[in-house]
Amino acid sequence: MPPFVLPDYRPVSYSRVTLTELMIPAYANFGGKIHGGILLSLMDKVAYAAASKHAGNYCVTVNVDGVNFLQPVEVGELVSLQASVNYVGRTSLLVGIRVTAEDVRSGTIKHTNTSYFTMVAKDEANKPTQVPGLLLETRDETRRFQEAIKRRQLQDEYREQFDNARTILAVEDQMNLLEDERCRIVY
């Protein structure tokens, strides 16, 4: 039997996955809300599922972008994480994740966060490996692909600007930056 050959392109719908989990008391912090780390772990799992499904290979997380918790998640709520591949490079995939929490008693559903995970596909030798291209079948899929390109451009620009600012930052010359901040210098 010949080895399995990946198609050149796969539709976004092929990678679409949903993970739903009940939030139990063991997931709560001292304030009774679900730990952000629990939610991050679930986001990593669903990102892996979407990316590896598209890639047909093991995938690893290389970057997490945009984890802003908009609303707290409560014990007893059902958290659903919807993920799909929004963008592919040669070996990388950008997975968009939408997280919602549902109070099953009231039927209220709240959007708790949206995040983007960059994953890289690995082969059996643990080396980055090429992934199939992405078939964009709707305007929303095309928009998400374009947004991913723009997001990457902005990240690259920010990284370059920050690296340039950091190399010229002379601590003694920048003391004015600390004037209205909540810090004390004690050396």
Short mmCIF file of N, CA and C in Angstrom, two decimals:
data_model
loop_
_atom_site.label_atom_id
_atom_site.label_comp_id
_atom_site.label_asym_id
_atom_site.label_seq_id
_atom_site.Cartn_x
_atom_site.Cartn_y
_atom_site.Cartn_z
N MET A 1 0.85 -1.18 0.00
CA MET A 1 0.00 0.00 0.00
C MET A 1 0.90 1.24 0.00
N PRO A 2 0.66 2.20 -0.91
CA PRO A 2 1.50 3.41 -0.98
C PRO A 2 1.29 4.27 0.26
N PRO A 3 2.29 5.10 0.63
CA PRO A 3 2.13 5.96 1.81
C PRO A 3 1.05 7.01 1.56
N PHE A 4 0.43 7.45 2.66
CA PHE A 4 -0.59 8.49 2.59
C PHE A 4 0.04 9.79 2.11
N VAL A 5 -0.55 10.41 1.11
CA VAL A 5 -0.06 11.66 0.56
C VAL A 5 -1.05 12.77 0.88
N LEU A 6 -0.55 13.85 1.47
CA LEU A 6 -1.41 14.98 1.78
C LEU A 6 -1.84 15.69 0.51
N PRO A 7 -3.07 16.20 0.50
CA PRO A 7 -3.48 17.02 -0.65
C PRO A 7 -2.69 18.34 -0.64
N ASP A 8 -2.63 19.00 -1.78
CA ASP A 8 -1.92 20.27 -1.87
C ASP A 8 -2.63 21.37 -1.09
N TYR A 9 -3.96 21.30 -1.02
CA TYR A 9 -4.76 22.31 -0.33
C TYR A 9 -5.89 21.63 0.42
N ARG A 10 -6.25 22.21 1.54
CA ARG A 10 -7.40 21.73 2.31
C ARG A 10 -8.25 22.95 2.66
N PRO A 11 -9.58 22.76 2.70
CA PRO A 11 -10.44 23.89 3.08
C PRO A 11 -10.33 24.19 4.57
N VAL A 12 -10.65 25.41 4.94
CA VAL A 12 -10.67 25.81 6.34
C VAL A 12 -11.58 24.88 7.13
N SER A 13 -12.70 24.50 6.55
CA SER A 13 -13.67 23.64 7.26
C SER A 13 -13.06 22.31 7.68
N TYR A 14 -12.05 21.84 6.99
CA TYR A 14 -11.41 20.58 7.34
C TYR A 14 -10.76 20.65 8.72
N SER A 15 -10.24 21.83 9.08
CA SER A 15 -9.54 22.00 10.35
C SER A 15 -10.46 22.42 11.49
N ARG A 16 -11.70 22.75 11.20
CA ARG A 16 -12.60 23.30 12.21
C ARG A 16 -12.91 22.26 13.29
N VAL A 17 -12.64 22.62 14.54
CA VAL A 17 -12.92 21.74 15.67
C VAL A 17 -13.54 22.55 16.81
N THR A 18 -14.31 21.86 17.64
CA THR A 18 -14.88 22.47 18.85
C THR A 18 -14.58 21.55 20.02
N LEU A 19 -14.10 22.15 21.09
CA LEU A 19 -13.84 21.44 22.34
C LEU A 19 -14.74 22.07 23.38
N THR A 20 -15.54 21.26 24.07
CA THR A 20 -16.42 21.76 25.12
C THR A 20 -16.11 21.01 26.40
N GLU A 21 -15.96 21.78 27.48
CA GLU A 21 -15.64 21.16 28.76
C GLU A 21 -16.38 21.88 29.89
N LEU A 22 -16.85 21.07 30.84
CA LEU A 22 -17.50 21.59 32.04
C LEU A 22 -16.44 22.14 32.98
N MET A 23 -16.66 23.33 33.49
CA MET A 23 -15.73 23.94 34.44
C MET A 23 -16.06 23.46 35.85
N ILE A 24 -15.15 22.71 36.43
CA ILE A 24 -15.36 22.08 37.73
C ILE A 24 -14.65 22.86 38.84
N PRO A 25 -15.02 22.64 40.10
CA PRO A 25 -14.40 23.39 41.20
C PRO A 25 -12.87 23.28 41.26
N ALA A 26 -12.31 22.16 40.84
CA ALA A 26 -10.85 22.00 40.87
C ALA A 26 -10.15 22.97 39.92
N TYR A 27 -10.87 23.56 38.96
CA TYR A 27 -10.29 24.51 38.02
C TYR A 27 -10.31 25.94 38.54
N ALA A 28 -10.93 26.16 39.70
CA ALA A 28 -11.15 27.52 40.20
C ALA A 28 -9.97 28.03 41.01
N ASN A 29 -9.81 29.35 40.99
CA ASN A 29 -8.83 30.01 41.85
C ASN A 29 -9.49 30.38 43.17
N PHE A 30 -8.76 31.08 44.04
CA PHE A 30 -9.31 31.44 45.35
C PHE A 30 -10.50 32.38 45.26
N GLY A 31 -10.63 33.08 44.16
CA GLY A 31 -11.76 33.98 43.97
C GLY A 31 -12.99 33.28 43.39
N GLY A 32 -12.88 31.98 43.13
CA GLY A 32 -14.02 31.23 42.61
C GLY A 32 -14.17 31.28 41.10
N LYS A 33 -13.25 31.94 40.44
CA LYS A 33 -13.27 32.01 38.97
C LYS A 33 -12.31 30.97 38.42
N ILE A 34 -12.50 30.59 37.16
CA ILE A 34 -11.64 29.59 36.54
C ILE A 34 -10.26 30.20 36.26
N HIS A 35 -9.21 29.46 36.62
CA HIS A 35 -7.84 29.90 36.37
C HIS A 35 -7.62 30.18 34.88
N GLY A 36 -6.95 31.28 34.59
CA GLY A 36 -6.59 31.57 33.21
C GLY A 36 -5.71 30.48 32.62
N GLY A 37 -4.89 29.85 33.45
CA GLY A 37 -4.02 28.77 32.98
C GLY A 37 -4.79 27.56 32.49
N ILE A 38 -5.93 27.29 33.13
CA ILE A 38 -6.79 26.19 32.66
C ILE A 38 -7.30 26.51 31.27
N LEU A 39 -7.76 27.74 31.09
CA LEU A 39 -8.29 28.15 29.78
C LEU A 39 -7.18 28.14 28.72
N LEU A 40 -5.97 28.59 29.09
CA LEU A 40 -4.85 28.56 28.15
C LEU A 40 -4.53 27.12 27.74
N SER A 41 -4.58 26.21 28.68
CA SER A 41 -4.32 24.80 28.37
C SER A 41 -5.36 24.26 27.39
N LEU A 42 -6.61 24.60 27.60
CA LEU A 42 -7.67 24.17 26.69
C LEU A 42 -7.49 24.80 25.31
N MET A 43 -7.08 26.07 25.27
CA MET A 43 -6.84 26.74 23.99
C MET A 43 -5.69 26.06 23.25
N ASP A 44 -4.65 25.68 23.98
CA ASP A 44 -3.52 24.99 23.35
C ASP A 44 -3.95 23.65 22.77
N LYS A 45 -4.82 22.94 23.49
CA LYS A 45 -5.32 21.64 22.99
C LYS A 45 -6.12 21.80 21.72
N VAL A 46 -7.02 22.78 21.71
CA VAL A 46 -7.87 22.94 20.53
C VAL A 46 -7.06 23.49 19.36
N ALA A 47 -6.05 24.32 19.64
CA ALA A 47 -5.16 24.80 18.56
C ALA A 47 -4.40 23.63 17.96
N TYR A 48 -3.90 22.74 18.83
CA TYR A 48 -3.19 21.56 18.34
C TYR A 48 -4.12 20.71 17.47
N ALA A 49 -5.36 20.51 17.92
CA ALA A 49 -6.30 19.67 17.17
C ALA A 49 -6.54 20.23 15.78
N ALA A 50 -6.80 21.53 15.69
CA ALA A 50 -7.07 22.15 14.38
C ALA A 50 -5.83 22.11 13.49
N ALA A 51 -4.68 22.48 14.05
CA ALA A 51 -3.45 22.55 13.25
C ALA A 51 -3.02 21.17 12.77
N SER A 52 -3.02 20.18 13.67
CA SER A 52 -2.56 18.85 13.28
C SER A 52 -3.52 18.20 12.30
N LYS A 53 -4.80 18.50 12.45
CA LYS A 53 -5.78 17.97 11.50
C LYS A 53 -5.48 18.51 10.09
N HIS A 54 -5.24 19.82 9.99
CA HIS A 54 -4.94 20.41 8.69
C HIS A 54 -3.61 19.90 8.15
N ALA A 55 -2.59 19.89 9.02
CA ALA A 55 -1.23 19.54 8.59
C ALA A 55 -1.05 18.05 8.33
N GLY A 56 -1.84 17.22 9.01
CA GLY A 56 -1.63 15.78 8.90
C GLY A 56 -0.36 15.35 9.61
N ASN A 57 0.09 16.17 10.55
CA ASN A 57 1.32 15.93 11.30
C ASN A 57 1.18 16.47 12.71
N TYR A 58 2.12 16.06 13.56
CA TYR A 58 2.25 16.62 14.89
C TYR A 58 2.57 18.10 14.74
N CYS A 59 2.00 18.93 15.60
CA CYS A 59 2.26 20.37 15.56
C CYS A 59 2.61 20.87 16.96
N VAL A 60 3.46 21.88 17.01
CA VAL A 60 3.85 22.47 18.28
C VAL A 60 3.50 23.96 18.28
N THR A 61 3.23 24.47 19.47
CA THR A 61 2.91 25.88 19.64
C THR A 61 4.20 26.69 19.65
N VAL A 62 4.27 27.74 18.82
CA VAL A 62 5.45 28.60 18.81
C VAL A 62 5.14 30.03 19.23
N ASN A 63 3.86 30.41 19.20
CA ASN A 63 3.51 31.78 19.60
C ASN A 63 2.03 31.81 19.98
N VAL A 64 1.74 32.60 20.98
CA VAL A 64 0.35 32.84 21.38
C VAL A 64 0.15 34.35 21.32
N ASP A 65 -0.86 34.77 20.58
CA ASP A 65 -1.10 36.19 20.39
C ASP A 65 -2.53 36.53 20.80
N GLY A 66 -2.67 37.58 21.55
CA GLY A 66 -4.00 38.10 21.83
C GLY A 66 -4.81 37.32 22.83
N VAL A 67 -4.23 36.99 23.99
CA VAL A 67 -5.01 36.34 25.04
C VAL A 67 -5.44 37.43 26.02
N ASN A 68 -6.63 37.94 25.81
CA ASN A 68 -7.22 38.94 26.70
C ASN A 68 -8.51 38.35 27.23
N PHE A 69 -8.58 38.15 28.54
CA PHE A 69 -9.78 37.57 29.14
C PHE A 69 -10.80 38.68 29.32
N LEU A 70 -11.85 38.65 28.52
CA LEU A 70 -12.84 39.71 28.50
C LEU A 70 -13.84 39.59 29.64
N GLN A 71 -14.17 38.36 30.02
CA GLN A 71 -15.12 38.11 31.10
C GLN A 71 -14.67 36.88 31.87
N PRO A 72 -14.95 36.84 33.17
CA PRO A 72 -14.55 35.66 33.94
C PRO A 72 -15.41 34.45 33.59
N VAL A 73 -14.83 33.28 33.80
CA VAL A 73 -15.55 32.02 33.60
C VAL A 73 -15.83 31.44 34.99
N GLU A 74 -17.05 30.99 35.18
CA GLU A 74 -17.51 30.51 36.49
C GLU A 74 -17.52 28.99 36.55
N VAL A 75 -17.37 28.48 37.76
CA VAL A 75 -17.56 27.04 37.99
C VAL A 75 -18.97 26.67 37.57
N GLY A 76 -19.12 25.54 36.88
CA GLY A 76 -20.43 25.07 36.44
C GLY A 76 -20.79 25.47 35.02
N GLU A 77 -20.03 26.40 34.44
CA GLU A 77 -20.31 26.80 33.06
C GLU A 77 -19.67 25.81 32.09
N LEU A 78 -20.27 25.71 30.92
CA LEU A 78 -19.69 24.93 29.83
C LEU A 78 -18.88 25.86 28.96
N VAL A 79 -17.61 25.58 28.85
CA VAL A 79 -16.73 26.40 28.00
C VAL A 79 -16.57 25.69 26.67
N SER A 80 -16.82 26.42 25.59
CA SER A 80 -16.64 25.89 24.24
C SER A 80 -15.57 26.69 23.54
N LEU A 81 -14.64 25.98 22.94
CA LEU A 81 -13.54 26.59 22.20
C LEU A 81 -13.68 26.15 20.75
N GLN A 82 -13.91 27.12 19.87
CA GLN A 82 -14.05 26.84 18.45
C GLN A 82 -12.77 27.30 17.77
N ALA A 83 -12.17 26.42 17.00
CA ALA A 83 -10.89 26.73 16.37
C ALA A 83 -10.89 26.30 14.91
N SER A 84 -10.12 27.04 14.13
CA SER A 84 -9.86 26.65 12.74
C SER A 84 -8.59 27.33 12.28
N VAL A 85 -7.99 26.77 11.25
CA VAL A 85 -6.79 27.36 10.67
C VAL A 85 -7.21 28.57 9.85
N ASN A 86 -6.61 29.73 10.18
CA ASN A 86 -6.92 30.97 9.47
C ASN A 86 -5.89 31.30 8.40
N TYR A 87 -4.67 30.76 8.57
CA TYR A 87 -3.56 31.13 7.69
C TYR A 87 -2.55 30.00 7.72
N VAL A 88 -1.89 29.77 6.59
CA VAL A 88 -0.77 28.83 6.56
C VAL A 88 0.40 29.49 5.85
N GLY A 89 1.60 29.19 6.35
CA GLY A 89 2.84 29.54 5.68
C GLY A 89 3.39 28.25 5.08
N ARG A 90 4.68 28.14 5.01
CA ARG A 90 5.27 26.91 4.49
C ARG A 90 5.15 25.78 5.51
N THR A 91 5.56 26.05 6.76
CA THR A 91 5.49 25.02 7.82
C THR A 91 4.63 25.46 8.99
N SER A 92 4.19 26.71 8.98
CA SER A 92 3.42 27.24 10.11
C SER A 92 1.95 27.39 9.77
N LEU A 93 1.16 27.42 10.84
CA LEU A 93 -0.28 27.58 10.72
C LEU A 93 -0.74 28.54 11.81
N LEU A 94 -1.61 29.47 11.47
CA LEU A 94 -2.20 30.35 12.47
C LEU A 94 -3.61 29.85 12.74
N VAL A 95 -3.87 29.51 14.00
CA VAL A 95 -5.17 28.99 14.40
C VAL A 95 -5.91 30.07 15.17
N GLY A 96 -7.10 30.40 14.71
CA GLY A 96 -7.97 31.33 15.42
C GLY A 96 -8.86 30.55 16.36
N ILE A 97 -9.00 31.07 17.60
CA ILE A 97 -9.80 30.38 18.61
C ILE A 97 -10.79 31.37 19.22
N ARG A 98 -12.04 30.97 19.26
CA ARG A 98 -13.09 31.76 19.92
C ARG A 98 -13.57 30.95 21.12
N VAL A 99 -13.55 31.59 22.30
CA VAL A 99 -13.93 30.92 23.54
C VAL A 99 -15.22 31.54 24.07
N THR A 100 -16.19 30.69 24.37
CA THR A 100 -17.44 31.14 24.98
C THR A 100 -17.72 30.29 26.21
N ALA A 101 -18.47 30.88 27.13
CA ALA A 101 -18.90 30.16 28.34
C ALA A 101 -20.41 30.23 28.43
N GLU A 102 -21.03 29.10 28.69
CA GLU A 102 -22.49 29.02 28.75
C GLU A 102 -22.95 28.64 30.15
N ASP A 103 -23.86 29.46 30.67
CA ASP A 103 -24.55 29.12 31.92
C ASP A 103 -25.74 28.27 31.51
N VAL A 104 -25.67 26.97 31.77
CA VAL A 104 -26.70 26.06 31.26
C VAL A 104 -28.06 26.29 31.93
N ARG A 105 -28.07 26.86 33.13
CA ARG A 105 -29.36 27.11 33.82
C ARG A 105 -30.13 28.24 33.15
N SER A 106 -29.41 29.30 32.76
CA SER A 106 -30.09 30.45 32.16
C SER A 106 -30.04 30.44 30.64
N GLY A 107 -29.11 29.65 30.10
CA GLY A 107 -28.92 29.64 28.65
C GLY A 107 -28.08 30.80 28.14
N THR A 108 -27.55 31.60 29.06
CA THR A 108 -26.73 32.75 28.70
C THR A 108 -25.36 32.28 28.20
N ILE A 109 -24.97 32.82 27.06
CA ILE A 109 -23.66 32.53 26.49
C ILE A 109 -22.88 33.83 26.41
N LYS A 110 -21.64 33.80 26.94
CA LYS A 110 -20.80 35.00 26.88
C LYS A 110 -19.49 34.67 26.17
N HIS A 111 -19.04 35.63 25.39
CA HIS A 111 -17.76 35.52 24.70
C HIS A 111 -16.68 35.91 25.71
N THR A 112 -15.77 34.98 26.02
CA THR A 112 -14.75 35.28 27.02
C THR A 112 -13.43 35.72 26.40
N ASN A 113 -13.08 35.21 25.26
CA ASN A 113 -11.89 35.71 24.57
C ASN A 113 -11.74 35.09 23.18
N THR A 114 -10.94 35.78 22.38
CA THR A 114 -10.51 35.29 21.08
C THR A 114 -9.00 35.34 21.11
N SER A 115 -8.37 34.31 20.55
CA SER A 115 -6.92 34.25 20.59
C SER A 115 -6.40 33.62 19.30
N TYR A 116 -5.10 33.79 19.08
CA TYR A 116 -4.45 33.26 17.88
C TYR A 116 -3.19 32.52 18.29
N PHE A 117 -3.09 31.27 17.89
CA PHE A 117 -1.94 30.44 18.19
C PHE A 117 -1.21 30.13 16.89
N THR A 118 0.09 30.37 16.86
CA THR A 118 0.90 29.97 15.72
C THR A 118 1.51 28.62 16.04
N MET A 119 1.29 27.68 15.15
CA MET A 119 1.77 26.32 15.32
C MET A 119 2.73 26.00 14.17
N VAL A 120 3.65 25.07 14.41
CA VAL A 120 4.54 24.60 13.36
C VAL A 120 4.41 23.09 13.27
N ALA A 121 4.26 22.60 12.04
CA ALA A 121 4.13 21.16 11.80
C ALA A 121 5.51 20.52 11.85
N LYS A 122 5.57 19.33 12.46
CA LYS A 122 6.83 18.58 12.57
C LYS A 122 6.68 17.21 11.93
N ASP A 123 7.78 16.75 11.32
CA ASP A 123 7.77 15.41 10.73
C ASP A 123 8.27 14.39 11.76
N GLU A 124 8.45 13.14 11.31
CA GLU A 124 8.88 12.07 12.22
C GLU A 124 10.26 12.32 12.82
N ALA A 125 11.09 13.11 12.14
CA ALA A 125 12.43 13.45 12.64
C ALA A 125 12.40 14.72 13.49
N ASN A 126 11.20 15.20 13.81
CA ASN A 126 11.00 16.41 14.62
C ASN A 126 11.51 17.67 13.92
N LYS A 127 11.51 17.66 12.59
CA LYS A 127 11.93 18.81 11.79
C LYS A 127 10.68 19.48 11.23
N PRO A 128 10.69 20.82 11.09
CA PRO A 128 9.54 21.49 10.46
C PRO A 128 9.27 20.88 9.08
N THR A 129 7.99 20.70 8.80
CA THR A 129 7.59 20.08 7.54
C THR A 129 6.49 20.90 6.88
N GLN A 130 6.47 20.88 5.57
CA GLN A 130 5.50 21.66 4.80
C GLN A 130 4.08 21.21 5.08
N VAL A 131 3.17 22.19 5.11
CA VAL A 131 1.75 21.92 5.34
C VAL A 131 0.98 22.20 4.06
N PRO A 132 -0.20 21.58 3.92
CA PRO A 132 -1.03 21.90 2.75
C PRO A 132 -1.45 23.37 2.76
N GLY A 133 -1.69 23.90 1.58
CA GLY A 133 -2.21 25.26 1.47
C GLY A 133 -3.64 25.31 1.98
N LEU A 134 -4.20 26.49 2.00
CA LEU A 134 -5.54 26.70 2.56
C LEU A 134 -6.50 27.13 1.45
N LEU A 135 -7.59 26.40 1.30
CA LEU A 135 -8.65 26.77 0.36
C LEU A 135 -9.58 27.75 1.07
N LEU A 136 -9.70 28.94 0.53
CA LEU A 136 -10.56 29.96 1.11
C LEU A 136 -11.88 29.95 0.35
N GLU A 137 -12.94 29.53 1.02
CA GLU A 137 -14.23 29.32 0.35
C GLU A 137 -15.25 30.40 0.65
N THR A 138 -14.95 31.31 1.57
CA THR A 138 -15.90 32.38 1.90
C THR A 138 -15.15 33.70 2.06
N ARG A 139 -15.90 34.79 2.04
CA ARG A 139 -15.30 36.12 2.27
C ARG A 139 -14.70 36.19 3.67
N ASP A 140 -15.36 35.61 4.68
CA ASP A 140 -14.83 35.63 6.04
C ASP A 140 -13.50 34.90 6.13
N GLU A 141 -13.39 33.77 5.46
CA GLU A 141 -12.13 33.03 5.46
C GLU A 141 -11.02 33.84 4.79
N THR A 142 -11.37 34.52 3.70
CA THR A 142 -10.40 35.37 3.00
C THR A 142 -9.99 36.53 3.89
N ARG A 143 -10.96 37.15 4.57
CA ARG A 143 -10.67 38.26 5.48
C ARG A 143 -9.76 37.80 6.61
N ARG A 144 -10.03 36.64 7.20
CA ARG A 144 -9.20 36.12 8.29
C ARG A 144 -7.76 35.85 7.81
N PHE A 145 -7.63 35.32 6.60
CA PHE A 145 -6.30 35.07 6.03
C PHE A 145 -5.55 36.40 5.87
N GLN A 146 -6.25 37.41 5.32
CA GLN A 146 -5.63 38.72 5.14
C GLN A 146 -5.28 39.36 6.48
N GLU A 147 -6.16 39.23 7.48
CA GLU A 147 -5.87 39.76 8.81
C GLU A 147 -4.64 39.10 9.41
N ALA A 148 -4.47 37.82 9.16
CA ALA A 148 -3.30 37.10 9.68
C ALA A 148 -2.02 37.66 9.06
N ILE A 149 -2.07 37.96 7.78
CA ILE A 149 -0.90 38.56 7.12
C ILE A 149 -0.59 39.90 7.76
N LYS A 150 -1.61 40.73 7.95
CA LYS A 150 -1.43 42.05 8.55
C LYS A 150 -0.94 41.91 10.00
N ARG A 151 -1.49 40.97 10.76
CA ARG A 151 -1.07 40.75 12.15
C ARG A 151 0.42 40.42 12.19
N ARG A 152 0.87 39.57 11.28
CA ARG A 152 2.28 39.18 11.23
C ARG A 152 3.16 40.38 10.88
N GLN A 153 2.71 41.20 9.92
CA GLN A 153 3.47 42.40 9.55
C GLN A 153 3.61 43.34 10.74
N LEU A 154 2.51 43.56 11.48
CA LEU A 154 2.53 44.45 12.63
C LEU A 154 3.41 43.90 13.75
N GLN A 155 3.38 42.58 13.95
CA GLN A 155 4.24 41.97 14.97
C GLN A 155 5.71 42.15 14.59
N ASP A 156 6.03 41.96 13.33
CA ASP A 156 7.41 42.13 12.88
C ASP A 156 7.87 43.59 13.07
N GLU A 157 6.98 44.54 12.72
CA GLU A 157 7.31 45.95 12.88
C GLU A 157 7.51 46.29 14.36
N TYR A 158 6.63 45.80 15.22
CA TYR A 158 6.75 46.06 16.65
C TYR A 158 8.05 45.48 17.20
N ARG A 159 8.34 44.25 16.84
CA ARG A 159 9.56 43.59 17.32
C ARG A 159 10.80 44.39 16.91
N GLU A 160 10.81 44.85 15.65
CA GLU A 160 11.95 45.63 15.16
C GLU A 160 12.06 46.97 15.90
N GLN A 161 10.92 47.65 16.08
CA GLN A 161 10.93 48.93 16.79
C GLN A 161 11.38 48.76 18.23
N PHE A 162 10.89 47.71 18.88
CA PHE A 162 11.27 47.48 20.27
C PHE A 162 12.75 47.14 20.39
N ASP A 163 13.23 46.30 19.48
CA ASP A 163 14.65 45.94 19.51
C ASP A 163 15.53 47.19 19.30
N ASN A 164 15.11 48.07 18.39
CA ASN A 164 15.86 49.31 18.16
C ASN A 164 15.81 50.21 19.39
N ALA A 165 14.65 50.34 20.00
CA ALA A 165 14.51 51.18 21.19
C ALA A 165 15.32 50.62 22.35
N ARG A 166 15.33 49.33 22.49
CA ARG A 166 16.05 48.70 23.60
C ARG A 166 17.56 48.88 23.45
N THR A 167 18.05 48.81 22.23
CA THR A 167 19.50 48.93 22.04
C THR A 167 19.99 50.35 22.30
N ILE A 168 19.12 51.35 22.13
CA ILE A 168 19.56 52.73 22.38
C ILE A 168 19.11 53.24 23.75
N LEU A 169 18.40 52.42 24.50
CA LEU A 169 17.89 52.84 25.80
C LEU A 169 19.04 52.92 26.80
N ALA A 170 19.33 54.11 27.24
CA ALA A 170 20.32 54.33 28.29
C ALA A 170 19.54 54.63 29.56
N VAL A 171 19.67 53.79 30.55
CA VAL A 171 18.87 53.88 31.76
C VAL A 171 18.91 55.27 32.37
N GLU A 172 20.07 55.82 32.54
CA GLU A 172 20.19 57.13 33.19
C GLU A 172 19.54 58.24 32.36
N ASP A 173 19.55 58.10 31.05
CA ASP A 173 18.97 59.12 30.18
C ASP A 173 17.45 59.02 30.09
N GLN A 174 16.88 57.92 30.56
CA GLN A 174 15.44 57.70 30.41
C GLN A 174 14.71 57.71 31.75
N MET A 175 15.29 58.30 32.78
CA MET A 175 14.68 58.33 34.10
C MET A 175 13.33 59.04 34.09
N ASN A 176 13.11 59.96 33.16
CA ASN A 176 11.84 60.67 33.07
C ASN A 176 10.67 59.73 32.79
N LEU A 177 10.94 58.58 32.21
CA LEU A 177 9.87 57.61 31.95
C LEU A 177 9.25 57.08 33.24
N LEU A 178 9.97 57.18 34.34
CA LEU A 178 9.52 56.61 35.61
C LEU A 178 8.79 57.60 36.50
N GLU A 179 8.72 58.86 36.08
CA GLU A 179 8.16 59.90 36.94
C GLU A 179 6.75 59.62 37.43
N ASP A 180 5.86 59.18 36.58
CA ASP A 180 4.47 58.95 36.98
C ASP A 180 4.16 57.47 37.19
N GLU A 181 5.17 56.65 37.30
CA GLU A 181 4.97 55.22 37.47
C GLU A 181 5.01 54.84 38.95
N ARG A 182 4.45 53.68 39.25
CA ARG A 182 4.41 53.19 40.63
C ARG A 182 5.62 52.32 40.91
N CYS A 183 6.76 52.96 41.04
CA CYS A 183 7.99 52.24 41.36
C CYS A 183 8.90 53.17 42.16
N ARG A 184 9.82 52.55 42.90
CA ARG A 184 10.85 53.30 43.63
C ARG A 184 12.19 52.68 43.29
N ILE A 185 13.16 53.52 43.05
CA ILE A 185 14.51 53.04 42.81
C ILE A 185 15.23 53.04 44.15
N VAL A 186 15.78 51.89 44.53
CA VAL A 186 16.38 51.77 45.86
C VAL A 186 17.85 51.37 45.80
N TYR A 187 18.50 51.59 44.69
CA TYR A 187 19.94 51.29 44.62
C TYR A 187 20.74 52.55 44.62
#
